[in-house]
């Protein structure tokens, strides 16, 4: 999808501060961080929202969470803890329609979220 900003980051057309990548998954720092560490983990393949995930995508979704775990460890967050978030559509606060996991850490998180 050439009009999708995260597809363009995955294709290397838009620069990003990449912290982890493999053949299926890419993780890069959020442009507008909401915590001392704020990383987005995306599949290279375009999937718009969590609503669009199919049963055959379960392995890929698992890979996103595994990457989140690895980045959390890499960033020194594992022991203190961190938060992972997937926003979906308007009420979820999704603004980029390429499914992604937010990894937030480096400070204590509030609950319930806003
Ligand atoms: P959403 O609101 O869809 O869950 O999250 C989208 C996230 O992408 C936001 O936190 C926003 O700051 C981030 N973002 C939007 N455009 C870019 C970009 O071009 N580069 C990077 N690194 N992050 C972006
Ligand atoms: Zn995309």
Coordinates of N, CA and C and ligand atoms in Angstrom, one line a residue:
X1 N 0.9 -1.2 0.0 CA 0.0 0.0 0.0 C 0.9 1.2 0.0
X2 N 0.9 1.9 -1.1 CA 1.9 3.1 -1.2 C 1.4 4.3 -0.5
X3 N 0.1 4.3 -0.1 CA -0.4 5.5 0.6 C -0.4 5.2 2.1
X4 N 0.2 4.1 2.6 CA 0.2 3.8 4.0 C 1.6 4.1 4.5
X5 N 1.6 5.0 5.5 CA 2.9 5.5 6.1 C 3.7 4.4 6.7
X6 N 3.1 3.4 7.3 CA 3.9 2.3 7.9 C 4.4 1.3 6.8
X7 N 3.7 1.1 5.7 CA 4.2 0.4 4.6 C 5.4 1.1 4.0
X8 N 5.3 2.4 4.0 CA 6.4 3.2 3.4 C 7.7 3.1 4.3
X9 N 7.5 3.1 5.6 CA 8.6 2.9 6.5 C 9.2 1.5 6.4
X10 N 8.3 0.5 6.2 CA 8.8 -0.9 6.1 C 9.5 -1.0 4.8
X11 N 9.2 -0.2 3.7 CA 9.8 -0.3 2.4 C 11.1 0.5 2.4
X12 N 11.4 1.3 3.5 CA 12.6 2.1 3.6 C 12.4 3.5 2.8
X13 N 11.2 3.8 2.5 CA 10.9 5.0 1.7 C 10.8 6.2 2.7
X14 N 10.5 6.0 3.9 CA 10.4 7.0 4.9 C 11.3 6.6 6.0
X15 N 12.2 7.5 6.5 CA 13.2 7.1 7.5 C 12.5 6.9 8.9
X16 N 13.0 6.0 9.6 CA 12.5 5.7 11.0 C 13.7 5.2 11.8
X17 N 13.6 5.3 13.1 CA 14.6 4.9 14.0 C 14.3 3.4 14.4
X18 N 14.8 2.5 13.6 CA 14.5 1.1 13.7 C 15.3 0.5 14.9
X19 N 14.6 -0.3 15.7 CA 15.3 -0.9 16.9 C 15.3 -2.4 16.7
X20 N 14.5 -3.0 15.9 CA 14.4 -4.4 15.6 C 13.8 -4.7 14.3
X21 N 14.4 -5.6 13.5 CA 13.7 -6.1 12.3 C 14.0 -7.5 12.0
X22 N 13.1 -8.2 11.4 CA 13.3 -9.5 10.8 C 12.5 -9.6 9.5
X23 N 12.4 -10.7 8.9 CA 11.7 -10.8 7.6 C 10.2 -10.5 7.6
X24 N 9.6 -10.6 8.8 CA 8.2 -10.3 8.9 C 7.8 -9.1 9.7
X25 N 8.7 -8.7 10.6 CA 8.3 -7.7 11.6 C 9.3 -6.6 11.6
X26 N 8.8 -5.4 11.9 CA 9.7 -4.2 12.1 C 9.3 -3.5 13.3
X27 N 10.3 -3.0 14.1 CA 10.0 -2.2 15.3 C 10.8 -0.9 15.2
X28 N 10.1 0.2 15.4 CA 10.8 1.5 15.3 C 10.2 2.5 16.3
X29 N 11.0 3.5 16.7 CA 10.6 4.5 17.7 C 9.4 5.4 17.2
X30 N 8.4 5.6 18.1 CA 7.3 6.5 17.8 C 7.8 7.9 17.6
X31 N 7.3 8.6 16.6 CA 7.7 10.0 16.3 C 7.3 10.9 17.4
X32 N 6.2 10.6 18.1 CA 5.6 11.4 19.2 C 5.5 10.6 20.4
X33 N 6.6 10.3 21.1 CA 6.6 9.4 22.2 C 5.8 9.8 23.4
X34 N 5.1 8.8 23.9 CA 4.2 9.1 25.1 C 4.8 8.5 26.4
X35 N 6.0 8.1 26.3 CA 6.7 7.5 27.4 C 8.2 7.6 27.1
X36 N 9.1 7.5 28.1 CA 10.6 7.5 27.8 C 11.0 6.5 26.7
X37 N 10.3 5.3 26.7 CA 10.5 4.4 25.6 C 9.1 4.2 24.9
X38 N 9.0 4.4 23.6 CA 7.8 4.2 22.9 C 8.1 3.7 21.5
X39 N 7.9 2.4 21.4 CA 8.3 1.7 20.1 C 7.0 1.1 19.5
X40 N 7.0 1.2 18.2 CA 5.8 0.6 17.4 C 6.3 -0.7 16.8
X41 N 5.6 -1.7 16.9 CA 6.0 -3.0 16.3 C 4.9 -3.3 15.2
X42 N 5.3 -3.5 14.0 CA 4.4 -3.7 12.9 C 4.7 -4.9 12.1
X43 N 3.7 -5.5 11.5 CA 4.0 -6.6 10.5 C 4.5 -5.8 9.2
X44 N 5.4 -6.4 8.4 CA 5.8 -5.8 7.1 C 4.6 -5.8 6.2
X45 N 3.8 -6.8 6.3 CA 2.6 -6.9 5.4 C 1.5 -6.1 5.9
X46 N 0.8 -5.4 5.0 CA -0.2 -4.5 5.4 C -1.5 -5.2 5.9
X47 N -1.8 -4.9 7.1 CA -3.1 -5.3 7.7 C -3.7 -4.1 8.3
X48 N -4.9 -3.6 8.0 CA -5.3 -2.3 8.4 C -5.5 -2.2 9.9
X49 N -6.3 -3.1 10.4 CA -6.7 -3.0 11.9 C -6.8 -4.4 12.4
X50 N -6.9 -4.5 13.7 CA -7.1 -5.8 14.4 C -8.4 -6.5 13.8
X51 N -9.4 -5.7 13.4 CA -10.6 -6.3 12.8 C -10.3 -7.1 11.5
X52 N -9.2 -6.7 10.9 CA -8.9 -7.3 9.6 C -7.9 -8.6 9.7
X53 N -7.6 -8.9 10.9 CA -6.7 -10.1 11.2 C -7.5 -11.4 10.9
X54 N -6.9 -12.3 10.2 CA -7.5 -13.5 9.8 C -6.9 -14.7 10.6
X55 N -7.6 -15.8 10.7 CA -7.0 -16.9 11.5 C -5.6 -17.3 11.0
X56 N -5.3 -17.1 9.7 CA -3.9 -17.5 9.2 C -2.9 -16.4 9.6
X57 N -3.3 -15.4 10.2 CA -2.4 -14.3 10.7 C -1.9 -14.5 12.2
X58 N -2.4 -15.6 12.8 CA -2.1 -15.7 14.2 C -0.6 -15.8 14.5
X59 N 0.1 -16.5 13.6 CA 1.5 -16.7 13.9 C 2.2 -15.3 13.8
X60 N 1.8 -14.5 12.8 CA 2.4 -13.2 12.6 C 2.1 -12.3 13.8
X61 N 0.9 -12.4 14.3 CA 0.5 -11.6 15.5 C 1.4 -12.0 16.7
X62 N 1.6 -13.3 16.8 CA 2.5 -13.8 17.9 C 3.9 -13.3 17.7
X63 N 4.3 -13.2 16.5 CA 5.7 -12.6 16.2 C 5.8 -11.2 16.6
X64 N 4.7 -10.4 16.5 CA 4.7 -9.0 17.0 C 4.9 -9.0 18.5
X65 N 4.2 -9.8 19.2 CA 4.3 -9.8 20.7 C 5.7 -10.3 21.1
X66 N 6.2 -11.3 20.4 CA 7.6 -11.8 20.7 C 8.6 -10.7 20.4
X67 N 8.4 -9.9 19.3 CA 9.3 -8.8 19.1 C 9.2 -7.7 20.2
X68 N 8.0 -7.5 20.6 CA 7.8 -6.5 21.7 C 8.5 -7.0 22.9
X69 N 8.5 -8.2 23.2 CA 9.2 -8.8 24.4 C 10.7 -8.6 24.2
X70 N 11.2 -8.9 23.0 CA 12.7 -8.7 22.8 C 13.1 -7.3 22.9
X71 N 12.3 -6.4 22.3 CA 12.6 -4.9 22.4 C 12.6 -4.5 23.8
X72 N 11.6 -4.9 24.6 CA 11.5 -4.5 26.0 C 12.7 -4.9 26.7
X73 N 13.2 -6.1 26.4 CA 14.4 -6.6 27.1 C 15.6 -5.8 26.7
X74 N 15.7 -5.5 25.4 CA 16.8 -4.7 24.7 C 16.8 -3.3 25.3
X75 N 15.7 -2.8 25.6 CA 15.6 -1.4 26.1 C 15.7 -1.3 27.6
X76 N 15.9 -2.5 28.3 CA 16.1 -2.5 29.7 C 14.8 -2.4 30.5
X77 N 13.6 -2.7 29.9 CA 12.3 -2.5 30.5 C 11.8 -3.8 31.2
X78 N 12.3 -4.9 30.9 CA 11.7 -6.2 31.2 C 11.4 -6.3 32.7
X79 N 12.3 -6.0 33.5 CA 12.1 -6.2 35.0 C 11.1 -5.2 35.6
X80 N 11.3 -3.9 35.3 CA 10.4 -2.9 35.8 C 9.0 -3.1 35.2
X81 N 8.9 -3.5 34.0 CA 7.6 -3.7 33.3 C 7.4 -2.6 32.2
X82 N 6.3 -2.8 31.5 CA 6.0 -2.0 30.4 C 4.6 -2.3 30.0
X83 N 4.1 -1.5 29.0 CA 2.7 -1.8 28.5 C 2.7 -2.0 27.0
X84 N 1.9 -2.9 26.6 CA 1.7 -3.1 25.1 C 0.2 -2.8 24.8
X85 N 0.0 -2.1 23.7 CA -1.3 -1.6 23.3 C -1.6 -1.8 21.8
X86 N -2.8 -2.2 21.5 CA -3.2 -2.2 20.1 C -4.5 -1.4 20.0
X87 N -4.4 -0.2 19.4 CA -5.6 0.6 19.2 C -6.4 0.2 18.0
X88 N -7.7 0.1 18.1 CA -8.5 -0.3 16.9 C -9.6 0.8 16.6
X89 N -9.5 1.3 15.4 CA -10.6 2.3 14.9 C -10.8 3.5 15.8
X90 N -11.9 4.2 15.6 CA -12.0 5.5 16.2 C -12.1 5.5 17.7
X91 N -12.9 4.6 18.3 CA -13.0 4.6 19.8 C -11.7 4.1 20.4
X92 N -10.9 3.3 19.7 CA -9.7 2.8 20.2 C -8.5 3.8 20.1
X93 N -8.8 4.9 19.3 CA -7.8 5.9 19.1 C -6.8 5.6 18.0
X94 N -7.1 4.7 17.1 CA -6.2 4.4 16.0 C -6.2 5.5 15.0
X95 N -4.9 5.9 14.7 CA -4.8 7.0 13.7 C -4.0 6.6 12.5
X96 N -3.2 5.5 12.6 CA -2.5 4.9 11.4 C -3.1 3.5 11.2
X97 N -3.6 3.3 10.0 CA -4.4 2.1 9.7 C -3.5 1.1 9.0
X98 N -2.5 0.7 9.8 CA -1.6 -0.5 9.6 C -1.4 -1.0 10.9
X99 N -1.9 -2.2 11.2 CA -1.9 -2.7 12.6 C -0.5 -2.6 13.2
X100 N -0.5 -2.2 14.5 CA 0.8 -2.0 15.2 C 0.5 -2.2 16.7
X101 N 1.6 -2.7 17.4 CA 1.6 -2.8 18.8 C 2.5 -1.7 19.3
X102 N 1.9 -0.9 20.3 CA 2.7 0.1 21.0 C 3.4 -0.6 22.1
X103 N 4.7 -0.3 22.3 CA 5.4 -0.8 23.5 C 5.8 0.5 24.2
X104 N 5.3 0.7 25.4 CA 5.5 1.9 26.2 C 6.2 1.5 27.5
X105 N 7.2 2.2 27.9 CA 7.9 1.9 29.2 C 8.8 3.0 29.6
X106 N 9.5 2.8 30.7 CA 10.4 3.8 31.3 C 9.7 4.7 32.3
X107 N 8.4 4.5 32.5 CA 7.7 5.2 33.6 C 6.5 4.4 34.0
X108 N 6.0 4.7 35.2 CA 4.8 4.0 35.6 C 3.6 4.4 34.8
X109 N 2.8 3.4 34.4 CA 1.6 3.7 33.6 C 0.4 3.8 34.5
X110 N -0.6 4.5 34.0 CA -1.9 4.7 34.7 C -2.9 3.7 34.2
X111 N -3.8 3.3 35.1 CA -4.9 2.5 34.8 C -6.1 3.0 35.5
X112 N -7.3 3.1 34.9 CA -7.6 2.9 33.5 C -6.9 3.9 32.6
X113 N -6.7 3.5 31.3 CA -6.1 4.4 30.4 C -7.1 5.5 30.0
X114 N -6.7 6.6 29.4 CA -7.6 7.7 29.0 C -8.5 7.3 27.9
Ligands
LIG1 P1 -2.3 4.8 16.7 O1 -2.9 6.1 17.2 O2 -2.7 4.5 15.3 O3 -2.5 3.7 17.6 O4 -0.7 5.0 16.7 C1 0.0 5.6 15.6 C2 1.3 6.1 16.2 O5 2.1 6.3 15.1 C3 1.2 7.4 17.0 O6 1.7 7.2 18.3 C4 2.1 8.3 16.2 O7 2.9 9.2 17.0 C5 3.0 7.4 15.3 N1 3.4 7.9 14.0 C6 2.6 8.5 13.1 N2 3.3 8.8 12.0 C7 4.6 8.3 12.2 C8 5.8 8.3 11.5 O8 5.8 8.8 10.3 N3 6.9 7.8 12.0 C9 6.9 7.3 13.3 N4 8.0 6.8 13.8 N5 5.7 7.3 14.1 C10 4.6 7.8 13.5
LIG2 ZN1 0.5 -0.4 5.6

